[in-house]
Backbone as CSV, one residue per row, in Angstrom:
resi,resn,N_x,N_y,N_z,CA_x,CA_y,CA_z,C_x,C_y,C_z
1,MET,6.340,53.624,0.100,4.966,54.100,0.263,4.884,55.612,0.669
2,ASP,3.884,56.203,0.093,3.812,57.691,0.435,3.571,58.077,1.833
3,ALA,3.917,59.097,2.352,3.458,59.429,3.708,1.885,59.850,3.715
4,VAL,1.291,59.569,4.886,-0.057,59.756,5.020,-0.367,61.063,5.872
5,GLU,-1.226,61.824,5.341,-1.700,63.124,5.952,-2.694,62.821,7.119
6,THR,-2.526,63.389,8.149,-3.376,63.295,9.361,-4.672,63.935,9.203
7,LYS,-5.712,63.532,9.881,-6.993,64.254,9.768,-7.126,65.168,11.044
8,PRO,-7.131,66.494,10.808,-7.180,67.223,12.025,-8.556,67.382,12.542
9,SER,-8.673,67.723,13.911,-9.889,67.938,14.535,-10.662,69.186,13.936
10,PRO,-11.991,69.194,14.095,-12.715,70.287,13.566,-12.382,71.633,14.409
11,GLY,-11.971,71.682,15.525,-11.838,72.815,16.347,-11.054,74.075,15.516
12,TYR,-10.068,73.653,14.880,-9.092,74.570,14.229,-9.528,74.879,12.830
13,GLY,-10.554,74.018,12.366,-10.867,74.188,10.902,-9.996,73.463,10.154
14,LYS,-10.023,73.683,8.724,-9.211,72.963,7.774,-7.926,73.717,7.663
15,PRO,-6.835,72.852,7.536,-5.513,73.533,7.325,-5.420,74.021,5.753
16,PRO,-4.461,74.886,5.595,-3.529,75.400,6.515,-3.963,76.326,7.615
17,TRP,-3.248,76.378,8.828,-3.579,77.122,9.763,-2.741,78.503,9.943
18,ILE,-3.341,79.510,9.960,-2.717,80.815,9.835,-2.554,81.502,11.259
19,PHE,-1.329,81.941,11.696,-1.085,82.686,12.763,-0.426,83.955,12.443
20,ARG,-0.885,85.049,13.070,-0.084,86.337,12.755,0.158,87.019,14.222
21,GLY,1.347,87.617,14.146,1.852,88.183,15.301,3.301,88.562,15.286
22,SER,4.054,88.358,16.494,5.429,88.467,16.442,6.044,87.304,17.241
23,ALA,7.326,87.235,17.046,7.878,86.110,17.843,9.513,86.444,18.029
24,LEU,10.103,85.667,18.821,11.581,85.725,19.103,11.960,84.312,18.990
25,TYR,12.974,84.063,18.164,13.653,82.847,17.849,14.986,82.877,18.338
26,GLN,15.363,82.111,19.463,16.527,82.128,20.146,17.302,80.900,19.967
27,LEU,18.474,80.888,19.484,19.153,79.595,19.203,20.237,79.372,20.331
28,HIS,20.338,78.152,20.884,21.236,77.815,21.981,21.984,76.481,21.625
29,LEU,23.287,76.479,22.088,23.958,75.425,22.089,23.622,74.324,23.183
30,VAL,23.159,73.185,22.626,22.620,72.078,23.638,23.487,70.866,23.452
31,ARG,23.932,70.357,24.611,24.841,69.114,24.597,24.058,67.957,23.989
32,ALA,24.810,67.417,22.978,24.070,66.289,22.214,23.625,65.214,23.173
33,GLU,24.335,64.883,24.217,24.010,63.715,25.070,22.675,64.103,25.788
34,LYS,22.404,65.336,26.034,21.193,65.647,26.886,20.047,65.725,25.751
35,ALA,20.343,66.147,24.623,19.068,66.326,23.550,18.741,64.956,23.176
36,ARG,19.707,64.008,23.048,19.400,62.755,22.539,18.425,61.873,23.352
37,THR,18.369,62.286,24.603,17.506,61.551,25.542,16.049,61.714,25.255
38,CYS,15.693,62.672,24.411,14.268,62.866,23.978,13.974,62.759,22.606
39,ILE,14.940,62.260,21.906,14.951,62.132,20.471,14.529,60.617,20.061
40,PRO,13.473,60.320,19.420,13.116,59.074,19.017,14.147,58.267,18.397
41,LYS,14.265,56.983,18.564,15.248,56.173,17.998,15.204,56.274,16.388
42,GLU,14.084,56.528,16.023,14.078,56.417,14.447,14.722,57.602,13.728
43,PHE,15.092,58.588,14.581,15.836,59.980,14.069,17.169,60.000,14.428
44,LYS,17.945,60.688,13.593,19.353,60.902,13.926,19.601,62.387,14.324
45,LEU,20.272,62.511,15.455,20.493,64.009,15.858,21.582,64.557,14.978
46,VAL,21.444,65.901,14.671,22.331,66.662,13.839,23.294,67.125,15.019
47,GLU,24.588,66.785,15.015,25.703,67.253,16.109,26.894,67.545,15.606
48,ALA,27.729,68.334,16.256,29.112,68.694,15.968,29.751,69.036,17.231
49,PHE,30.989,68.400,17.425,31.696,68.619,18.582,30.986,68.412,19.883
50,GLY,30.014,67.554,19.853,29.238,67.197,21.140,28.179,68.057,21.378
51,TYR,27.791,68.967,20.335,26.596,69.917,20.592,25.612,69.692,19.461
52,THR,24.325,70.104,19.706,23.293,70.271,18.627,22.777,71.784,18.895
53,LEU,21.887,72.178,17.977,21.316,73.464,17.962,19.920,73.376,18.421
54,GLY,19.650,73.963,19.622,18.477,74.011,20.162,17.951,75.314,20.497
55,GLY,17.181,75.733,21.498,16.646,76.985,21.934,15.398,77.009,22.162
56,PHE,14.692,78.179,21.833,13.217,78.362,21.983,12.638,79.361,21.061
57,PHE,11.336,79.181,20.869,10.516,80.173,19.944,9.428,80.725,20.897
58,LEU,9.502,81.986,21.111,8.710,82.584,21.977,7.640,83.616,21.171
59,ALA,6.314,83.190,21.073,5.447,84.082,20.127,4.420,84.581,20.854
60,SER,3.971,85.737,20.281,2.668,86.459,20.789,1.808,86.682,19.487
61,TYR,0.707,85.661,19.456,-0.203,85.690,18.289,-1.265,86.705,18.549
62,GLU,-1.438,87.512,17.648,-2.559,88.670,17.824,-3.849,87.978,17.147
63,ASP,-3.634,87.010,16.138,-4.737,86.419,15.290,-4.204,84.961,15.082
64,SER,-5.230,84.085,15.269,-5.019,82.607,14.989,-6.398,81.951,14.867
65,PRO,-6.404,80.573,14.514,-7.728,79.950,14.438,-8.621,80.016,15.854
66,VAL,-7.769,80.313,16.855,-8.513,80.342,18.214,-8.292,81.839,18.936
67,GLY,-7.948,82.735,18.159,-7.748,84.005,18.711,-6.352,84.269,19.204
68,ALA,-6.152,85.257,19.868,-5.005,85.680,20.438,-4.489,84.720,21.608
69,PHE,-3.058,84.416,21.630,-2.679,83.596,22.717,-1.124,83.669,22.644
70,ASP,-0.379,83.212,23.614,1.063,83.228,23.724,1.575,81.847,23.645
71,GLU,2.777,81.611,23.078,3.391,80.249,23.036,4.864,80.398,23.257
72,LEU,5.292,79.235,24.092,6.921,79.101,24.142,7.188,77.637,23.856
73,VAL,7.795,77.568,22.675,8.156,76.290,22.290,9.707,76.053,22.448
74,VAL,9.890,74.953,23.298,11.308,74.737,23.822,11.843,73.689,22.819
75,ILE,13.054,73.829,22.152,13.549,73.113,21.098,14.800,72.394,21.484
76,ALA,14.688,71.046,21.844,15.828,70.307,22.175,17.036,70.221,21.305
77,GLY,16.760,70.128,19.996,17.799,70.125,18.941,17.346,69.916,17.627
78,LEU,18.193,69.690,16.707,17.915,69.324,15.278,18.030,67.961,14.862
79,VAL,17.253,67.341,14.124,17.435,65.979,13.683,17.450,66.027,12.149
80,TRP,18.284,65.018,11.615,18.337,65.010,10.068,16.989,64.711,9.351
81,ASN,16.798,65.547,8.266,15.837,65.428,7.459,16.446,65.644,6.105
82,ARG,17.334,64.885,5.629,18.242,64.971,4.513,17.478,65.364,3.238
83,PRO,18.179,66.625,2.507,19.352,67.105,2.793,19.377,68.320,3.829
84,THR,18.284,68.540,4.505,18.209,69.470,5.544,18.158,68.864,6.949
85,SER,17.515,69.725,7.835,17.248,69.222,9.149,15.883,69.622,9.617
86,CYS,15.390,69.085,10.612,14.112,69.440,11.403,14.279,69.677,12.767
87,ALA,13.499,70.534,13.319,13.678,70.738,14.887,12.742,69.754,15.619
88,TRP,13.128,69.424,16.772,12.404,68.591,17.652,12.144,69.297,18.967
89,ALA,10.841,69.592,19.248,10.368,70.268,20.374,10.224,69.331,21.671
90,THR,10.832,69.695,22.800,10.722,68.844,23.969,9.682,69.274,24.840
91,LYS,9.063,70.603,24.708,8.031,70.965,25.396,7.315,72.152,24.643
92,VAL,6.132,72.499,24.700,5.491,73.492,24.197,4.465,74.064,25.261
93,TYR,4.606,75.447,25.596,3.645,75.964,26.548,2.728,77.038,25.874
94,VAL,1.409,76.993,26.140,0.542,78.004,25.577,-0.553,78.352,26.696
95,ASN,-1.058,79.482,26.528,-2.050,80.000,27.541,-3.432,79.985,26.923
96,ASN,-3.666,78.866,26.213,-5.041,78.748,25.611,-5.400,77.246,25.523
97,ASN,-6.514,76.751,26.120,-6.811,75.489,26.222,-6.932,74.704,25.053
98,GLU,-7.818,75.376,23.985,-7.874,74.947,22.657,-6.615,74.672,21.813
99,ALA,-5.684,75.550,21.953,-4.438,75.535,21.370,-3.645,74.327,21.926
100,CYS,-3.681,74.238,23.237,-2.986,72.954,23.749,-3.602,71.729,23.330
101,SER,-4.943,71.531,23.249,-5.527,70.248,22.819,-5.177,70.139,21.345
102,HIS,-5.161,71.164,20.422,-4.808,71.105,19.008,-3.303,70.604,18.814
103,GLY,-2.609,71.153,19.599,-1.121,70.824,19.562,-1.050,69.347,19.911
104,ARG,-1.530,68.801,21.040,-1.507,67.624,21.465,-1.934,66.516,20.422
105,LYS,-3.197,66.650,19.991,-3.785,65.648,19.276,-3.614,65.603,17.849
106,ASP,-3.529,66.889,17.237,-3.445,67.005,15.725,-1.958,67.108,15.356
107,VAL,-1.189,67.853,15.999,0.180,68.139,15.690,1.183,67.270,16.361
108,GLY,0.759,66.603,17.399,1.559,65.582,18.142,2.647,66.311,19.011
109,LEU,2.438,67.569,19.426,3.334,68.375,20.267,3.191,67.961,21.602
110,PRO,4.140,68.123,22.413,4.048,67.902,23.930,3.486,69.295,24.555
111,SER,2.387,69.526,24.238,1.931,70.925,24.805,1.290,70.837,26.249
112,GLN,1.528,71.994,26.840,1.073,72.087,28.189,0.405,73.574,28.405
113,VAL,-0.498,73.607,29.173,-1.275,74.891,29.531,-0.260,75.619,30.591
114,ALA,0.094,76.897,30.312,0.834,77.684,31.299,0.255,79.158,31.354
115,ARG,0.765,79.767,32.277,0.503,81.205,32.563,1.665,82.042,32.201
116,PHE,1.336,83.071,31.333,2.265,83.978,30.858,2.120,85.318,31.583
117,SER,2.951,85.583,32.377,3.052,86.926,33.206,4.132,87.854,32.635
118,LYS,3.598,88.939,32.192,4.510,89.948,31.527,4.558,91.338,32.067
119,THR,5.665,91.880,32.462,5.741,93.201,33.003,7.076,93.929,32.483
120,ILE,6.932,95.134,32.340,8.080,96.051,32.114,8.526,96.933,33.319
121,THR,9.715,96.933,33.663,10.122,97.629,34.864,10.999,98.815,34.228
122,ALA,10.736,100.103,34.699,11.565,101.157,34.404,11.952,101.822,35.670
123,VAL,13.246,102.414,35.621,13.734,103.189,36.627,12.945,104.316,37.151
124,SER,12.236,104.967,36.171,11.592,106.193,36.527,10.152,105.788,36.780
125,SER,9.516,104.657,36.681,8.124,104.514,37.099,8.029,103.075,37.633
126,GLN,6.737,102.773,37.920,6.575,101.480,38.579,6.427,100.434,37.418
127,SER,6.570,99.153,37.866,6.206,98.007,36.909,4.927,98.097,36.383
128,ARG,4.822,97.857,34.958,3.471,97.975,34.341,3.361,96.885,33.374
129,GLY,1.973,96.220,33.299,1.806,95.271,32.313,1.670,95.798,30.896
130,ARG,1.956,94.863,30.009,1.770,95.400,28.576,1.331,94.237,27.732
131,SER,0.413,94.451,26.825,0.145,93.451,25.843,0.919,93.441,24.646
132,GLY,0.998,92.409,24.001,1.935,92.267,22.895,3.447,92.347,23.298
133,PHE,3.764,91.428,24.237,5.017,91.613,25.073,6.136,91.552,24.319
134,LEU,6.286,90.996,22.983,7.530,91.114,22.185,7.766,92.406,21.617
135,ASN,6.705,93.264,21.651,7.068,94.633,21.071,7.978,95.464,21.930
136,MET,8.334,94.860,23.039,9.229,95.713,23.963,10.668,95.563,23.565
137,ILE,11.026,94.480,22.772,12.424,94.308,22.565,12.911,95.391,21.781
138,PRO,13.998,95.979,22.222,14.551,97.296,21.916,14.365,97.772,20.523
139,ILE,13.278,98.378,20.096,12.854,98.935,18.865,12.122,100.274,19.071
140,GLY,12.702,101.232,18.445,12.157,102.622,18.438,12.053,103.165,19.710
141,SER,10.771,103.736,20.246,10.714,104.375,21.434,9.955,103.474,22.455
142,GLU,9.888,102.302,22.393,9.343,101.429,23.389,10.087,101.605,24.638
143,PHE,11.237,101.825,24.559,12.060,102.058,25.736,12.802,103.444,25.669
144,ASP,12.262,104.303,26.451,13.068,105.702,26.520,14.252,105.622,27.456
145,ASN,14.204,104.769,28.360,15.247,104.639,29.381,16.071,103.240,29.135
146,PRO,17.405,103.362,29.120,18.215,102.275,28.599,18.094,101.162,29.871
147,ASN,17.592,101.577,31.052,17.573,100.585,32.121,16.266,99.756,32.101
148,ASP,15.245,100.312,31.357,13.895,99.492,31.290,14.195,98.001,30.841
149,HIS,13.545,97.126,31.288,13.570,95.632,30.943,12.254,94.981,31.109
150,LEU,12.066,93.952,30.192,10.833,93.153,30.289,11.043,91.796,31.044
151,ASN,10.180,91.386,31.815,10.362,90.103,32.516,9.003,89.343,32.050
152,VAL,9.248,88.153,31.416,8.216,87.182,30.842,8.259,86.016,31.788
153,GLN,7.326,85.668,32.555,7.425,84.498,33.548,6.463,83.428,32.848
154,VAL,6.878,82.325,32.756,6.160,81.219,32.226,5.966,80.143,33.365
155,THR,4.839,79.983,33.722,4.573,78.951,34.822,3.454,78.009,34.351
156,GLU,3.842,76.753,34.406,3.058,75.622,33.986,1.825,75.418,34.943
157,ILE,0.554,75.372,34.304,-0.503,75.190,35.108,-0.822,73.657,35.429
158,GLU,-0.747,72.914,34.234,-0.987,71.436,34.406,0.416,70.791,34.772
159,SER,0.413,70.257,35.908,1.807,69.557,36.208,1.324,68.086,36.508
160,PHE,2.093,67.316,35.617,1.837,65.832,35.797,3.118,65.122,36.652
161,GLY,3.928,65.930,37.285,5.062,65.391,37.964,6.160,66.429,37.849
162,VAL,7.067,66.383,38.901,8.150,67.403,38.899,8.970,67.523,37.700
163,ALA,9.314,66.343,37.027,9.949,66.446,35.830,9.444,67.273,34.761
164,ASP,8.114,67.533,34.703,7.385,68.100,33.659,7.100,69.725,33.987
165,SER,7.342,70.069,35.165,6.931,71.360,35.629,7.899,72.432,35.013
166,CYS,7.335,73.667,35.012,8.191,74.767,34.347,7.871,76.047,35.125
167,ASN,8.992,76.930,35.527,8.683,78.089,35.996,9.962,78.800,35.638
168,ILE,9.782,79.635,34.567,10.846,80.207,33.849,10.726,81.620,33.508
169,SER,11.752,82.413,33.781,11.669,83.987,33.560,12.640,84.284,32.472
170,LEU,12.048,85.127,31.551,12.812,85.669,30.407,12.958,87.134,30.581
171,ILE,14.157,87.581,30.579,14.363,89.113,30.729,15.066,89.730,29.670
172,SER,14.568,90.753,29.159,15.280,91.546,28.155,15.676,92.884,28.524
173,THR,17.133,93.198,28.535,17.489,94.447,28.948,17.574,95.313,27.665
174,ALA,17.038,96.552,27.890,17.057,97.331,26.847,18.327,98.120,26.658
175,VAL,18.522,98.589,25.437,19.886,99.386,25.119,19.324,100.690,24.769
176,PRO,20.194,101.745,24.771,19.890,103.191,24.443,19.246,103.190,23.058
177,ALA,18.201,103.984,22.788,17.592,103.999,21.666,18.487,104.659,20.555
178,LEU,18.643,104.088,19.383,19.254,104.568,18.213,18.383,104.707,17.068
179,LYS,18.873,105.661,16.086,17.847,105.963,14.968,17.546,104.648,14.147
180,PHE,18.662,103.680,14.044,18.351,102.541,13.169,17.387,101.431,13.988
181,ASP,17.146,101.808,15.252,16.447,100.785,16.055,14.909,100.710,15.464
182,ARG,14.525,101.783,14.821,13.110,101.660,14.319,13.019,100.834,13.069
183,TRP,14.053,100.493,12.417,14.045,99.645,11.268,13.832,98.200,11.727
184,MET,12.913,97.691,11.256,12.462,96.314,11.718,13.019,95.177,11.008
185,GLY,13.927,95.523,9.990,14.585,94.357,9.268,13.978,94.115,7.872
186,PRO,14.675,93.429,7.081,14.115,93.026,5.738,12.922,92.064,5.834
187,THR,12.073,92.045,4.807,10.989,91.018,4.794,11.640,89.816,4.119
188,ILE,11.474,88.696,4.698,11.932,87.224,4.267,10.931,86.444,4.294
189,LYS,10.971,85.227,3.615,10.147,83.853,3.698,11.184,82.885,4.057
190,MET,10.672,82.124,4.948,11.505,80.934,5.381,10.573,79.723,5.762
191,SER,11.013,78.506,5.759,10.434,77.259,5.975,11.128,76.762,7.214
192,LEU,10.327,76.371,8.217,10.813,75.823,9.455,10.136,74.389,9.733
193,PRO,10.630,73.427,8.939,9.963,72.097,9.044,10.304,71.476,10.520
194,SER,9.401,70.656,11.119,9.555,70.173,12.308,9.179,68.702,12.427
195,PHE,9.774,67.873,13.376,9.157,66.448,13.559,8.519,66.559,14.898
196,SER,7.548,65.609,15.064,6.725,65.745,16.261,6.162,64.421,16.602
197,GLY,5.325,64.224,17.515,4.720,63.058,17.875,5.427,62.178,19.025
198,GLY,5.048,60.908,19.050,5.558,59.993,20.015,5.081,60.403,21.447
199,THR,3.956,60.907,21.475,3.401,61.369,22.942,2.296,60.365,23.290
200,GLU,1.792,60.505,24.478,0.466,59.786,24.868,-0.786,60.113,24.156
201,PHE,-0.875,61.341,23.527,-1.856,61.797,22.877,-1.764,61.563,21.530
202,ASN,-0.547,61.472,20.812,-0.362,61.171,19.507,0.811,60.353,19.284
203,PRO,0.787,59.135,19.460,2.012,58.219,19.351,2.724,58.133,18.042
204,ASN,2.009,58.440,16.829,2.626,58.350,15.695,3.629,59.504,15.570
205,LEU,4.772,59.027,14.739,5.783,60.091,14.469,5.398,60.998,13.186
206,LEU,5.415,62.285,13.416,4.786,63.201,12.327,5.946,64.084,11.727
207,LYS,5.630,64.812,10.685,6.490,65.934,10.244,5.270,66.949,9.756
208,TYR,5.813,68.194,10.009,4.802,69.184,9.636,5.622,70.497,9.169
209,SER,5.034,71.291,8.335,5.776,72.522,7.880,5.299,73.827,8.289
210,CYS,6.035,74.679,8.719,5.735,75.995,9.065,6.242,77.009,8.078
211,GLN,5.460,77.729,7.145,5.914,78.707,6.224,5.811,80.085,6.992
212,ILE,6.929,80.753,7.139,6.814,82.105,7.762,7.303,83.213,6.915
213,GLU,6.526,84.279,6.893,6.868,85.596,6.139,6.786,86.615,7.165
214,CYS,7.913,87.199,7.307,8.031,88.273,8.363,9.183,89.204,8.230
215,ARG,9.335,90.305,8.917,10.635,91.129,8.906,11.357,90.562,10.009
216,VAL,12.708,90.329,9.743,13.592,89.869,10.697,14.596,90.798,11.124
217,GLN,14.793,90.779,12.477,15.713,91.760,13.029,16.739,90.909,14.083
218,PRO,17.916,90.991,13.945,18.739,90.531,15.223,18.623,91.463,16.473
219,VAL,18.403,90.675,17.453,18.426,91.347,18.762,19.258,90.650,19.823
220,LYS,19.365,91.480,21.001,20.122,90.834,22.050,19.326,89.611,22.667
221,PRO,20.060,88.499,22.849,19.436,87.355,23.580,18.761,87.747,24.830
222,LEU,17.559,87.002,25.184,16.981,87.194,26.334,17.679,86.491,27.272
223,LYS,17.796,87.046,28.667,18.288,86.384,29.570,17.426,85.447,30.368
224,VAL,17.713,84.194,30.459,16.776,83.106,30.958,17.210,82.790,32.344
225,SER,16.370,82.596,33.209,16.441,82.280,34.633,15.489,81.368,35.111
226,ARG,15.745,80.555,35.955,14.491,79.619,36.575,14.046,80.257,37.934
227,THR,12.910,80.584,37.905,12.200,81.151,39.106,11.847,80.000,39.935
228,LEU,12.440,80.052,41.234,12.000,79.018,42.169,10.622,79.160,42.814
229,PRO,9.922,78.100,42.782,8.448,78.140,43.136,8.378,78.150,44.614
230,LEU,9.361,77.959,45.396,9.237,77.904,46.845,10.113,79.046,47.512
231,THR,9.476,79.523,48.602,10.152,80.623,49.339,10.680,80.138,50.795
232,ASN,11.544,80.644,51.366,12.161,80.203,52.678,12.409,78.842,52.807
233,VAL,13.139,78.325,51.770,13.593,76.979,51.667,14.723,76.700,52.536
234,ASP,14.952,75.623,53.178,16.219,75.319,53.797,17.320,74.791,52.888
235,ASP,18.471,74.531,53.376,19.599,74.050,52.431,19.216,72.783,51.800
236,LYS,18.666,71.882,52.338,18.160,70.604,51.734,17.253,70.764,50.632
237,GLU,16.121,71.363,50.897,15.275,71.895,49.729,15.868,72.656,48.610
238,GLN,16.945,73.474,48.912,17.530,74.323,47.989,18.290,73.348,47.146
239,GLN,18.941,72.408,47.707,19.814,71.401,46.890,18.824,70.493,46.071
240,SER,17.623,70.181,46.589,16.844,69.357,45.703,16.265,70.124,44.519
241,LEU,16.159,71.398,44.611,15.688,72.248,43.611,16.735,72.328,42.477
242,GLN,18.195,72.448,43.015,19.159,72.510,42.038,19.342,71.233,41.300
243,ASP,19.160,70.116,41.995,19.229,68.768,41.314,18.043,68.576,40.144
244,TYR,16.891,69.186,40.575,15.742,69.046,39.728,16.091,69.833,38.373
245,GLY,16.802,71.081,38.616,17.242,71.745,37.349,18.247,71.018,36.457
246,LYS,18.946,70.268,37.064,19.877,69.467,36.202,19.194,68.339,35.438
247,GLN,18.119,67.747,36.133,17.572,66.672,35.587,16.419,67.083,34.519
248,ASN,15.879,68.229,34.567,14.900,68.546,33.604,15.357,69.171,32.376
249,LEU,14.901,68.402,31.212,15.455,68.776,29.926,15.061,70.136,29.455
250,THR,13.795,70.457,29.697,13.284,71.786,29.315,14.119,72.818,29.861
251,THR,14.324,72.817,31.378,15.001,73.831,32.048,16.396,73.867,31.432
252,TYR,17.144,72.693,31.265,18.437,72.635,30.794,18.502,73.252,29.469
253,VAL,17.686,73.126,28.508,17.758,73.711,27.189,17.636,75.305,27.323
254,MET,16.600,75.640,28.198,16.405,77.123,28.467,17.543,77.816,28.914
255,LEU,18.324,77.102,29.920,19.446,77.769,30.571,20.812,77.576,29.862
256,SER,20.813,76.807,28.626,21.928,76.647,27.852,22.325,77.929,27.145
257,LYS,23.613,77.829,26.577,24.230,79.057,26.086,23.536,79.607,24.866
258,PRO,23.113,80.777,24.911,22.577,81.433,23.694,23.600,81.914,22.753
259,ILE,23.391,81.659,21.455,24.308,82.082,20.431,23.646,83.211,19.558
260,LEU,22.390,83.086,19.367,21.767,84.129,18.325,20.322,84.349,18.651
261,ALA,19.807,85.529,18.559,18.441,85.791,18.806,17.884,86.668,17.663
262,LEU,16.691,86.298,17.055,16.129,86.914,15.984,14.602,87.295,16.257
263,LYS,14.237,88.487,16.057,12.904,88.867,16.414,12.115,88.972,14.892
264,PHE,10.941,88.249,14.924,10.197,88.133,13.672,8.946,89.182,13.896
265,ASN,9.299,90.329,13.154,8.090,91.287,13.058,6.969,91.130,12.076
266,GLN,5.876,91.559,12.213,4.761,91.540,11.147,4.621,89.993,10.628
267,MET,4.759,89.127,11.606,4.872,87.766,11.263,3.492,87.073,10.633
268,LYS,3.562,86.389,9.693,2.515,85.399,9.247,2.999,84.146,9.082
269,MET,2.491,83.117,9.894,2.855,81.906,9.726,1.851,80.879,9.492
270,GLN,2.212,80.172,8.399,1.226,79.173,7.745,1.658,77.883,8.166
271,VAL,0.897,76.880,8.928,1.133,75.645,9.323,0.324,74.584,8.586
272,GLU,1.074,73.813,7.840,0.320,72.714,7.134,-0.069,71.509,8.050
273,ALA,-1.110,70.760,7.651,-1.348,69.516,8.334,-0.248,68.458,8.505
274,PRO,0.021,67.969,9.584,1.114,67.074,9.615,0.957,65.735,8.680
275,ILE,2.074,65.070,8.306,2.011,63.996,7.683,2.659,62.771,8.665
276,VAL,2.236,61.583,8.451,2.460,60.455,9.366,3.719,59.915,8.744
277,LEU,4.839,59.826,9.404,6.116,59.267,8.961,6.250,57.692,9.438
278,TYR,5.876,57.632,10.756,5.828,56.191,11.346,4.562,56.092,12.137
279,GLN,3.703,54.996,11.846,2.549,54.586,12.679,2.857,53.946,13.743
280,CYS,2.543,54.364,15.020,2.714,53.588,16.175,1.673,53.323,16.998
281,SER,1.733,52.197,17.740,0.610,51.863,18.473,0.262,52.671,19.669
282,ASN,1.298,52.607,20.645,1.011,53.503,21.739,2.340,53.997,22.424
283,SER,3.442,53.853,21.838,4.611,54.377,22.445,5.771,54.427,21.431
284,LEU,6.896,55.065,21.710,7.988,55.026,20.738,8.657,53.821,20.543
285,GLU,8.559,52.918,21.461,9.248,51.578,21.555,8.399,50.660,20.738
286,THR,7.174,51.031,20.269,6.298,49.828,19.649,5.857,50.192,18.199
287,THR,6.848,50.715,17.391,6.675,51.087,16.043,6.088,49.933,15.182
288,THR,4.871,50.050,14.685,4.267,48.928,14.032,4.371,48.967,12.457
289,THR,4.201,50.143,12.010,4.297,50.292,10.550,5.090,51.482,10.023
290,THR,6.147,51.254,9.297,6.902,52.431,8.637,6.202,52.807,7.466
291,VAL,5.642,54.059,7.425,4.940,54.530,6.363,6.051,55.229,5.305
292,SER,6.792,55.922,5.865,8.074,56.477,4.949,9.119,56.663,5.757
293,SER,10.188,56.520,5.037,11.507,56.499,5.878,12.114,57.731,6.061
294,VAL,12.988,57.967,7.074,13.665,59.228,7.203,15.129,58.661,7.369
295,PRO,15.953,59.364,6.446,17.577,58.820,6.517,18.241,59.178,7.833
């Protein structure tokens, strides 16, 4: 039987949904045993030598169906969609309530509302805020001083428990300006298909397509660190925080080893309406109807 297309809510209008801005796509090596804990049993993880390919997608949208907003998609790993593969997101953070609701209900994403705090620190001047935070990644004259760096702090606002909370800092250290830094890379088109669903807001398992047209430039990976939410903690509390970091999959993926970072300049992203692969009643464990199969 053919896959069934979902019916989106009217808030975003009719698909496809268009997003314009810039993004950083950073790939990490993630232990397969960790990633597998969040992958639905219907899907098979892509792995080699005990690792899968995860990471994060950090975007700053200047224009979208709901206006400008920021997004951090944490990718646990890749799952088979033969002959290729699809990404599986373990968490999505946005600083727009409507984008969060759309992600949860229409796209089946584990979206949460978060605060994105962005500052650039320079040796010769005080820290200063800057909009369009991805524009700071070593290109052209954005950094006149090689010691300048950006700090993007993502703090979850809606917390449903310790295991879901997020307080992450992403830091980019600039490099000395070079003539070729002004070149933003070739224009390419790519498809980034993803699986989603299996959440309390959308229990069905879905597949959706992202068509991206942008100029791609390799950049130095962002340095990721976990910002501790508490101050003046004693040794016992400090150990508790360390244990939490080990148990939290989102934090684990963000802190795993980066292998490649690509900046998407002048990005246009077109997202199609998801199609239903498996219809579920209310959880991943109660699949009632298989609409289409995934090898």
